[in-house]
PDB file of C-alpha atoms (C1' of nucleotides) in Angstrom:
ATOM      1  CA  MET A  29       0.241  -0.171  -0.542  1.00 58.00           C
ATOM      2  CA  SER A  30       1.450   3.401  -1.196  1.00 58.00           C
ATOM      3  CA  ILE A  31       0.861   6.432   0.673  1.00 66.00           C
ATOM      4  CA  LEU A  32      -0.513   9.561  -1.709  1.00 73.00           C
ATOM      5  CA  PRO A  33       0.654  12.850  -0.494  1.00 78.00           C
ATOM      6  CA  GLN A  34      -1.168  14.999   0.889  1.00 84.00           C
ATOM      7  CA  GLU A  35      -2.156  17.170  -2.496  1.00 85.00           C
ATOM      8  CA  GLU A  36      -2.170  13.901  -4.069  1.00 88.00           C
ATOM      9  CA  LEU A  37      -4.416  13.302  -1.239  1.00 91.00           C
ATOM     10  CA  VAL A  38      -7.077  16.014  -1.456  1.00 93.00           C
ATOM     11  CA  LYS A  39      -7.143  15.933  -5.874  1.00 93.00           C
ATOM     12  CA  LYS A  40      -8.754  12.277  -5.362  1.00 94.00           C
ATOM     13  CA  TRP A  41     -10.635  13.471  -2.886  1.00 95.00           C
ATOM     14  CA  GLU A  42     -12.932  16.825  -4.165  1.00 95.00           C
ATOM     15  CA  SER A  43     -12.987  14.725  -7.491  1.00 96.00           C
ATOM     16  CA  GLU A  44     -14.315  12.319  -5.600  1.00 96.00           C
ATOM     17  CA  GLN A  45     -16.668  14.802  -3.681  1.00 97.00           C
ATOM     18  CA  ALA A  46     -17.394  16.694  -6.476  1.00 97.00           C
ATOM     19  CA  SER A  47     -18.720  13.458  -7.950  1.00 97.00           C
ATOM     20  CA  LEU A  48     -21.100  12.204  -5.610  1.00 98.00           C
ATOM     21  CA  ARG A  49     -22.708  16.342  -5.534  1.00 98.00           C
ATOM     22  CA  GLN A  50     -24.444  15.245  -8.166  1.00 98.00           C
ATOM     23  CA  GLN A  51     -26.653  12.328  -6.161  1.00 98.00           C
ATOM     24  CA  VAL A  52     -26.997  14.546  -3.277  1.00 98.00           C
ATOM     25  CA  VAL A  53     -31.886  15.129  -3.361  1.00 98.00           C
ATOM     26  CA  GLU A  54     -32.182  19.532  -1.825  1.00 98.00           C
ATOM     27  CA  GLU A  55     -36.135  18.111  -1.265  1.00 97.00           C
ATOM     28  CA  ASP A  56     -38.438  17.274   1.358  1.00 98.00           C
ATOM     29  CA  THR A  57     -38.886  13.197  -0.526  1.00 98.00           C
ATOM     30  CA  GLU A  58     -41.027  11.776   2.368  1.00 98.00           C
ATOM     31  CA  ASP A  59     -44.762  12.223   2.967  1.00 98.00           C
ATOM     32  CA  TRP A  60     -44.285  13.130   7.024  1.00 98.00           C
ATOM     33  CA  GLN A  61     -41.320  16.339   5.985  1.00 98.00           C
ATOM     34  CA  ARG A  62     -44.642  18.246   4.357  1.00 96.00           C
ATOM     35  CA  CYS A  63     -46.761  17.926   7.265  1.00 95.00           C
ATOM     36  CA  PRO A  64     -47.063  20.922  10.114  1.00 93.00           C
ATOM     37  CA  ASP A  65     -46.297  18.460  13.057  1.00 95.00           C
ATOM     38  CA  PHE A  66     -44.393  16.151  11.016  1.00 97.00           C
ATOM     39  CA  THR A  67     -46.495  13.489  11.394  1.00 97.00           C
ATOM     40  CA  GLY A  68     -45.752   9.993  10.611  1.00 97.00           C
ATOM     41  CA  LEU A  69     -42.268  11.008  11.865  1.00 98.00           C
ATOM     42  CA  GLU A  70     -41.753   8.515  14.591  1.00 98.00           C
ATOM     43  CA  ARG A  71     -37.123   8.222  14.454  1.00 98.00           C
ATOM     44  CA  VAL A  72     -34.472  10.681  14.674  1.00 98.00           C
ATOM     45  CA  GLY A  73     -31.214   9.734  14.117  1.00 97.00           C
ATOM     46  CA  GLY A  74     -27.757  11.231  15.286  1.00 97.00           C
ATOM     47  CA  VAL A  75     -24.386  10.945  15.274  1.00 97.00           C
ATOM     48  CA  ASP A  76     -21.934  11.398  16.317  1.00 95.00           C
ATOM     49  CA  LEU A  77     -17.859   9.908  16.760  1.00 94.00           C
ATOM     50  CA  SER A  78     -15.749  11.436  19.983  1.00 91.00           C
ATOM     51  CA  PHE A  79     -12.213  11.115  21.408  1.00 87.00           C
ATOM     52  CA  ILE A  80      -9.939  10.427  24.608  1.00 82.00           C
ATOM     53  CA  LYS A  81      -6.937  13.403  25.186  1.00 77.00           C
ATOM     54  CA  GLY A  82      -4.669  13.508  22.521  1.00 77.00           C
ATOM     55  CA  ASP A  83      -5.600  10.154  20.589  1.00 85.00           C
ATOM     56  CA  ASP A  84      -6.679  11.909  16.982  1.00 86.00           C
ATOM     57  CA  VAL A  85      -6.354   8.053  16.054  1.00 91.00           C
ATOM     58  CA  ASN A  86      -8.893   5.840  18.841  1.00 92.00           C
ATOM     59  CA  ALA A  87     -12.011   7.041  18.451  1.00 92.00           C
ATOM     60  CA  CYS A  88     -16.086   6.029  19.672  1.00 93.00           C
ATOM     61  CA  ALA A  89     -18.484   5.640  16.497  1.00 94.00           C
ATOM     62  CA  GLN A  90     -21.557   6.733  18.284  1.00 95.00           C
ATOM     63  CA  LEU A  91     -25.153   6.330  16.691  1.00 96.00           C
ATOM     64  CA  VAL A  92     -28.267   6.946  18.711  1.00 96.00           C
ATOM     65  CA  VAL A  93     -32.114   6.637  17.737  1.00 97.00           C
ATOM     66  CA  LEU A  94     -34.430   8.601  19.650  1.00 97.00           C
ATOM     67  CA  SER A  95     -38.239   8.409  19.094  1.00 97.00           C
ATOM     68  CA  TYR A  96     -40.321  11.194  18.039  1.00 97.00           C
ATOM     69  CA  PRO A  97     -41.363  13.633  18.997  1.00 96.00           C
ATOM     70  CA  ASP A  98     -40.765  12.716  22.536  1.00 95.00           C
ATOM     71  CA  LEU A  99     -36.788  12.608  22.158  1.00 95.00           C
ATOM     72  CA  GLU A 100     -36.758   9.495  24.244  1.00 94.00           C
ATOM     73  CA  LEU A 101     -33.900   6.329  23.602  1.00 95.00           C
ATOM     74  CA  LEU A 102     -34.910   3.720  21.746  1.00 96.00           C
ATOM     75  CA  TYR A 103     -31.666   2.531  20.529  1.00 96.00           C
ATOM     76  CA  GLU A 104     -27.951   3.478  21.084  1.00 95.00           C
ATOM     77  CA  ASP A 105     -24.544   1.963  19.708  1.00 95.00           C
ATOM     78  CA  SER A 106     -20.998   2.709  20.398  1.00 94.00           C
ATOM     79  CA  GLN A 107     -18.442   1.482  18.548  1.00 94.00           C
ATOM     80  CA  MET A 108     -13.895   1.677  19.123  1.00 93.00           C
ATOM     81  CA  VAL A 109     -12.801   2.741  15.151  1.00 95.00           C
ATOM     82  CA  THR A 110      -9.195   2.923  14.376  1.00 95.00           C
ATOM     83  CA  LEU A 111      -9.000   5.637  12.226  1.00 94.00           C
ATOM     84  CA  THR A 112      -6.968   5.894   9.102  1.00 92.00           C
ATOM     85  CA  ALA A 113      -8.067   9.431   7.574  1.00 93.00           C
ATOM     86  CA  PRO A 114      -6.290  12.453   8.562  1.00 91.00           C
ATOM     87  CA  TYR A 115      -8.138  15.179   9.277  1.00 91.00           C
ATOM     88  CA  ILE A 116      -8.495  18.036   6.993  1.00 92.00           C
ATOM     89  CA  SER A 117     -11.046  20.420   7.010  1.00 93.00           C
ATOM     90  CA  GLY A 118     -13.131  20.229   4.548  1.00 95.00           C
ATOM     91  CA  PHE A 119     -12.886  16.215   3.679  1.00 96.00           C
ATOM     92  CA  LEU A 120     -14.418  15.380   7.390  1.00 96.00           C
ATOM     93  CA  ALA A 121     -16.034  12.626   5.664  1.00 97.00           C
ATOM     94  CA  PHE A 122     -13.242  10.977   4.455  1.00 97.00           C
ATOM     95  CA  ARG A 123     -12.025  10.561   8.307  1.00 96.00           C
ATOM     96  CA  GLU A 124     -15.841   9.670   9.664  1.00 96.00           C
ATOM     97  CA  THR A 125     -17.711   8.377   7.557  1.00 97.00           C
ATOM     98  CA  PRO A 126     -17.020   5.190   7.192  1.00 97.00           C
ATOM     99  CA  TYR A 127     -17.233   4.042  10.518  1.00 97.00           C
ATOM    100  CA  LEU A 128     -21.347   6.573  11.017  1.00 97.00           C
ATOM    101  CA  LEU A 129     -22.180   3.361   7.798  1.00 97.00           C
ATOM    102  CA  GLU A 130     -20.776   0.820   9.577  1.00 97.00           C
ATOM    103  CA  ALA A 131     -23.315   1.652  12.820  1.00 97.00           C
ATOM    104  CA  LEU A 132     -26.409   2.616  10.706  1.00 98.00           C
ATOM    105  CA  GLN A 133     -25.617  -1.342   8.615  1.00 97.00           C
ATOM    106  CA  ARG A 134     -25.079  -2.718  12.061  1.00 97.00           C
ATOM    107  CA  LEU A 135     -29.032  -1.603  12.820  1.00 98.00           C
ATOM    108  CA  GLU A 136     -29.990  -2.762   9.552  1.00 97.00           C
ATOM    109  CA  THR A 137     -28.632  -6.181  10.141  1.00 97.00           C
ATOM    110  CA  THR A 138     -29.809  -6.198  13.810  1.00 97.00           C
ATOM    111  CA  GLN A 139     -32.845  -4.465  13.859  1.00 97.00           C
ATOM    112  CA  PRO A 140     -34.758  -2.237  11.322  1.00 98.00           C
ATOM    113  CA  SER A 141     -37.023  -2.091  11.555  1.00 98.00           C
ATOM    114  CA  LEU A 142     -35.215   0.615  14.074  1.00 98.00           C
ATOM    115  CA  LEU A 143     -33.262   2.614  11.222  1.00 98.00           C
ATOM    116  CA  PRO A 144     -34.024   6.294  11.656  1.00 98.00           C
ATOM    117  CA  GLN A 145     -36.519   8.197   8.906  1.00 98.00           C
ATOM    118  CA  VAL A 146     -33.862  11.207   9.334  1.00 98.00           C
ATOM    119  CA  VAL A 147     -30.267  11.493  10.675  1.00 98.00           C
ATOM    120  CA  LEU A 148     -28.803  14.561  12.267  1.00 98.00           C
ATOM    121  CA  VAL A 149     -25.056  15.111  12.125  1.00 97.00           C
ATOM    122  CA  ASP A 150     -22.553  16.426  13.225  1.00 95.00           C
ATOM    123  CA  GLY A 151     -20.954  18.611  10.684  1.00 96.00           C
ATOM    124  CA  ASN A 152     -22.285  20.699   8.000  1.00 97.00           C
ATOM    125  CA  GLY A 153     -23.862  20.443   4.657  1.00 97.00           C
ATOM    126  CA  LEU A 154     -24.145  21.658   1.469  1.00 97.00           C
ATOM    127  CA  PHE A 155     -23.145  24.173   4.540  1.00 96.00           C
ATOM    128  CA  HIS A 156     -19.291  24.021   2.428  1.00 96.00           C
ATOM    129  CA  TYR A 157     -16.350  24.599   0.624  1.00 95.00           C
ATOM    130  CA  ARG A 158     -17.815  22.176  -3.097  1.00 96.00           C
ATOM    131  CA  GLU A 159     -21.602  22.210  -1.079  1.00 96.00           C
ATOM    132  CA  PHE A 160     -20.365  18.678   0.442  1.00 98.00           C
ATOM    133  CA  GLY A 161     -19.716  18.476   4.198  1.00 97.00           C
ATOM    134  CA  LEU A 162     -20.287  15.313   5.685  1.00 98.00           C
ATOM    135  CA  ALA A 163     -24.774  15.528   5.839  1.00 98.00           C
ATOM    136  CA  CYS A 164     -24.090  15.127   2.594  1.00 98.00           C
ATOM    137  CA  HIS A 165     -22.090  12.257   2.108  1.00 98.00           C
ATOM    138  CA  LEU A 166     -23.851  10.689   5.096  1.00 98.00           C
ATOM    139  CA  GLY A 167     -26.406  10.824   2.884  1.00 98.00           C
ATOM    140  CA  VAL A 168     -25.704   9.972  -1.012  1.00 98.00           C
ATOM    141  CA  LEU A 169     -23.041   7.037   1.031  1.00 98.00           C
ATOM    142  CA  SER A 170     -26.868   5.468   3.014  1.00 98.00           C
ATOM    143  CA  GLY A 171     -29.141   6.968   1.376  1.00 98.00           C
ATOM    144  CA  LEU A 172     -31.224   8.535   4.446  1.00 98.00           C
ATOM    145  CA  PRO A 173     -32.673  11.940   4.910  1.00 98.00           C
ATOM    146  CA  CYS A 174     -29.770  13.800   6.456  1.00 98.00           C
ATOM    147  CA  ILE A 175     -29.410  17.266   8.149  1.00 98.00           C
ATOM    148  CA  GLY A 176     -25.597  19.114   8.706  1.00 97.00           C
ATOM    149  CA  VAL A 177     -25.789  20.476  12.213  1.00 96.00           C
ATOM    150  CA  ALA A 178     -22.984  22.952  13.123  1.00 95.00           C
ATOM    151  CA  LYS A 179     -21.653  24.081  16.455  1.00 94.00           C
ATOM    152  CA  ASN A 180     -19.683  26.416  14.516  1.00 93.00           C
ATOM    153  CA  LEU A 181     -19.374  28.586  11.990  1.00 93.00           C
ATOM    154  CA  LEU A 182     -17.281  26.971   9.362  1.00 93.00           C
ATOM    155  CA  GLN A 183     -16.548  30.770   6.613  1.00 92.00           C
ATOM    156  CA  VAL A 184     -17.202  29.521   3.133  1.00 93.00           C
ATOM    157  CA  GLN A 185     -18.293  31.163  -0.186  1.00 91.00           C
ATOM    158  CA  GLY A 186     -18.231  34.160   0.974  1.00 91.00           C
ATOM    159  CA  VAL A 187     -20.076  34.002   4.117  1.00 92.00           C
ATOM    160  CA  GLU A 188     -18.006  35.766   7.198  1.00 89.00           C
ATOM    161  CA  LYS A 189     -17.283  35.789  11.217  1.00 88.00           C
ATOM    162  CA  ASN A 190     -17.509  40.010  10.531  1.00 86.00           C
ATOM    163  CA  GLU A 191     -19.782  42.400  12.630  1.00 84.00           C
ATOM    164  CA  LYS A 192     -22.605  42.182  10.064  1.00 88.00           C
ATOM    165  CA  HIS A 193     -22.911  38.212  10.428  1.00 89.00           C
ATOM    166  CA  GLN A 194     -21.853  38.788  14.709  1.00 88.00           C
ATOM    167  CA  SER A 195     -25.045  41.657  14.367  1.00 88.00           C
ATOM    168  CA  GLN A 196     -26.929  39.488  12.324  1.00 91.00           C
ATOM    169  CA  ILE A 197     -26.418  36.724  15.636  1.00 91.00           C
ATOM    170  CA  ALA A 198     -27.796  39.033  18.170  1.00 88.00           C
ATOM    171  CA  SER A 199     -30.773  39.733  15.935  1.00 89.00           C
ATOM    172  CA  LEU A 200     -31.841  36.565  16.938  1.00 90.00           C
ATOM    173  CA  GLN A 201     -34.165  37.227  20.194  1.00 87.00           C
ATOM    174  CA  LYS A 202     -35.783  33.600  20.358  1.00 90.00           C
ATOM    175  CA  GLY A 203     -34.992  30.145  19.693  1.00 91.00           C
ATOM    176  CA  GLY A 204     -36.465  29.366  16.326  1.00 93.00           C
ATOM    177  CA  GLU A 205     -35.391  32.304  14.816  1.00 93.00           C
ATOM    178  CA  SER A 206     -32.411  32.222  12.436  1.00 94.00           C
ATOM    179  CA  PHE A 207     -31.045  34.142   9.503  1.00 94.00           C
ATOM    180  CA  PRO A 208     -29.647  32.665   5.654  1.00 94.00           C
ATOM    181  CA  LEU A 209     -26.231  31.728   5.050  1.00 95.00           C
ATOM    182  CA  THR A 210     -25.623  33.477   1.476  1.00 94.00           C
ATOM    183  CA  SER A 211     -22.935  33.076  -0.603  1.00 94.00           C
ATOM    184  CA  ASP A 212     -21.275  35.912  -3.257  1.00 91.00           C
ATOM    185  CA  SER A 213     -23.588  33.923  -5.797  1.00 92.00           C
ATOM    186  CA  GLY A 214     -26.712  34.517  -3.920  1.00 92.00           C
ATOM    187  CA  LYS A 215     -27.521  30.903  -3.030  1.00 95.00           C
ATOM    188  CA  VAL A 216     -28.968  30.025   0.500  1.00 96.00           C
ATOM    189  CA  LEU A 217     -26.388  27.352   1.552  1.00 96.00           C
ATOM    190  CA  GLY A 218     -27.807  26.806   5.287  1.00 95.00           C
ATOM    191  CA  LYS A 219     -29.064  28.716   7.528  1.00 96.00           C
ATOM    192  CA  ALA A 220     -27.637  30.122  10.811  1.00 94.00           C
ATOM    193  CA  LEU A 221     -30.822  29.129  14.205  1.00 95.00           C
ATOM    194  CA  ARG A 222     -30.893  30.903  17.815  1.00 93.00           C
ATOM    195  CA  SER A 223     -31.795  26.806  18.472  1.00 92.00           C
ATOM    196  CA  SER A 224     -33.431  27.499  22.096  1.00 91.00           C
ATOM    197  CA  ASP A 225     -34.542  30.233  24.038  1.00 89.00           C
ATOM    198  CA  SER A 226     -31.693  29.740  26.779  1.00 88.00           C
ATOM    199  CA  SER A 227     -28.495  29.866  24.110  1.00 89.00           C
ATOM    200  CA  THR A 228     -27.087  33.145  22.455  1.00 89.00           C
ATOM    201  CA  LYS A 229     -24.706  31.229  19.648  1.00 91.00           C
ATOM    202  CA  PRO A 230     -26.454  29.337  17.261  1.00 92.00           C
ATOM    203  CA  VAL A 231     -26.097  26.716  16.161  1.00 95.00           C
ATOM    204  CA  TYR A 232     -25.166  25.935  11.594  1.00 95.00           C
ATOM    205  CA  VAL A 233     -27.736  24.204   9.989  1.00 96.00           C
ATOM    206  CA  SER A 234     -27.974  22.695   6.028  1.00 97.00           C
ATOM    207  CA  VAL A 235     -28.992  19.998   4.087  1.00 98.00           C
ATOM    208  CA  GLY A 236     -27.735  16.888   4.197  1.00 98.00           C
ATOM    209  CA  HIS A 237     -29.491  14.741   1.861  1.00 98.00           C
ATOM    210  CA  LYS A 238     -33.720  14.571   0.764  1.00 98.00           C
ATOM    211  CA  ILE A 239     -34.334  16.915   2.478  1.00 98.00           C
ATOM    212  CA  SER A 240     -35.350  21.010   2.121  1.00 98.00           C
ATOM    213  CA  LEU A 241     -33.653  23.364   4.286  1.00 97.00           C
ATOM    214  CA  ASP A 242     -37.211  24.374   5.489  1.00 97.00           C
ATOM    215  CA  THR A 243     -37.340  21.685   6.972  1.00 98.00           C
ATOM    216  CA  ALA A 244     -34.195  20.999   7.931  1.00 97.00           C
ATOM    217  CA  LEU A 245     -34.825  23.752  10.435  1.00 97.00           C
ATOM    218  CA  ARG A 246     -38.120  22.467  12.163  1.00 97.00           C
ATOM    219  CA  LEU A 247     -37.098  20.194  12.764  1.00 97.00           C
ATOM    220  CA  THR A 248     -34.088  20.771  14.516  1.00 97.00           C
ATOM    221  CA  HIS A 249     -35.266  23.364  15.809  1.00 96.00           C
ATOM    222  CA  SER A 250     -38.343  20.766  17.306  1.00 96.00           C
ATOM    223  CA  CYS A 251     -35.463  18.260  18.274  1.00 96.00           C
ATOM    224  CA  CYS A 252     -33.616  21.211  20.861  1.00 94.00           C
ATOM    225  CA  ARG A 253     -34.037  20.944  24.856  1.00 93.00           C
ATOM    226  CA  TYR A 254     -30.564  22.443  24.933  1.00 92.00           C
ATOM    227  CA  ARG A 255     -28.348  24.560  22.236  1.00 93.00           C
ATOM    228  CA  VAL A 256     -27.389  21.351  20.568  1.00 94.00           C
ATOM    229  CA  PRO A 257     -30.140  18.746  18.869  1.00 95.00           C
ATOM    230  CA  GLU A 258     -30.953  15.919  21.188  1.00 95.00           C
ATOM    231  CA  PRO A 259     -30.146  13.241  18.785  1.00 96.00           C
ATOM    232  CA  ILE A 260     -26.689  14.613  18.727  1.00 95.00           C
ATOM    233  CA  ARG A 261     -26.407  15.336  22.103  1.00 93.00           C
ATOM    234  CA  GLN A 262     -27.442  12.219  23.317  1.00 92.00           C
ATOM    235  CA  CYS A 263     -24.885  10.385  21.817  1.00 87.00           C
ATOM    236  CA  TRP A 264     -22.506  12.561  24.261  1.00 80.00           C
ATOM    237  CA  GLU A 265     -24.224  10.610  26.623  1.00 75.00           C
ATOM    238  CA  VAL A 266     -23.342   6.500  25.509  1.00 72.00           C
ATOM    239  CA  ASP A 267     -22.065   4.217  27.359  1.00 62.00           C
ATOM    240  CA  THR A 268     -18.528   3.775  26.362  1.00 62.00           C
ATOM    241  CA  SER A 269     -18.158   0.998  28.364  1.00 55.00           C
TER     242      SER A 269
ATOM    243  C1'  DG B   1       4.286  36.458   8.568  1.00 89.86           C
ATOM    244  C1'  DC B   2      -1.041  36.514   9.873  1.00 89.86           C
ATOM    245  C1'  DG B   3      -5.311  34.526  10.159  1.00 89.86           C
ATOM    246  C1'  DA B   4      -8.147  30.658   8.697  1.00 89.86           C
ATOM    247  C1'  DC B   5      -9.280  25.593  10.279  1.00 89.86           C
ATOM    248  C1'  DA B   6     -16.953  21.371  10.085  1.00 89.86           C
ATOM    249  C1'  DG B   7     -15.099  18.193  13.638  1.00 89.86           C
TER     250       DG B   7
ATOM    251  C1'  DA C   3     -12.268  16.288  18.379  1.00 89.86           C
ATOM    252  C1'  DT C   4      -9.802  17.185  23.540  1.00 89.86           C
ATOM    253  C1'  DC C   5      -6.201  19.990  27.054  1.00 89.86           C
ATOM    254  C1'  DT C   6     -10.539  21.680  31.855  1.00 89.86           C
ATOM    255  C1'  DT C   7     -13.540  24.285  37.405  1.00 89.86           C
ATOM    256  C1'  DG C   8     -15.096  26.263  39.297  1.00 89.86           C
ATOM    257  C1'  DT C   9     -17.949  31.045  38.966  1.00 89.86           C
ATOM    258  C1'  DC C  10     -21.189  34.723  38.521  1.00 89.86           C
ATOM    259  C1'  DG C  11     -25.438  35.445  36.497  1.00 89.86           C
ATOM    260  C1'  DC C  12     -30.955  34.817  35.246  1.00 89.86           C
TER     261       DC C  12
END
DNA sequence: GCGACAG
DNA sequence: ATCTTGTCGC
């Protein structure tokens, strides 16, 4: 096995993203997504990779499935994994997707009736340098509707963390309010969402796959008890033993 | 040289 | 991602 220089690896990954990008579906595809109260939605998933100390090679891949709308734990899976790909901003999916997919496949094999109808992903979807972040990548490869929820702003396509952005954040009065993240070409790539009344710092929501931005935003908000939506937050509370 | 850098 | 407790305030 030869190891590619990072520059070559990035080129290879860029072309893979460009290819998979074409498969992203940016609209609602499920009946429950059209209902004002999400009637028909019963299971919401969340995925995350967590690390320890200064170890950036060994991680814990976690998947939870919560009931909707009660957000009670229906299923949890936690698996120690050894990462092979480096972390490079813009290419997070190549590092994490394989293990998140494995977790979904374990669930599909053992308890298919518990498969989530939508997955909230820790990271961006279309709000990405090439409009193909982790949530899109996992969505396309799994075929499941996915939503990207990032906790920090990625400065992409002209969206900057400047004075204007700060004042837009300050203008969000209560949970559920949002403002668009618009690229220089005029496309709304995602939205900054004040996820709860008690949190000032927004989360950044974008389309992953098989869902519209408005639906993604509404669902994300309805999954928030605190700043980070429950499906992702409850990953942090999964038993690692 | 300085800033940016999802997780 | 993680290193890191308490503390002040609502």
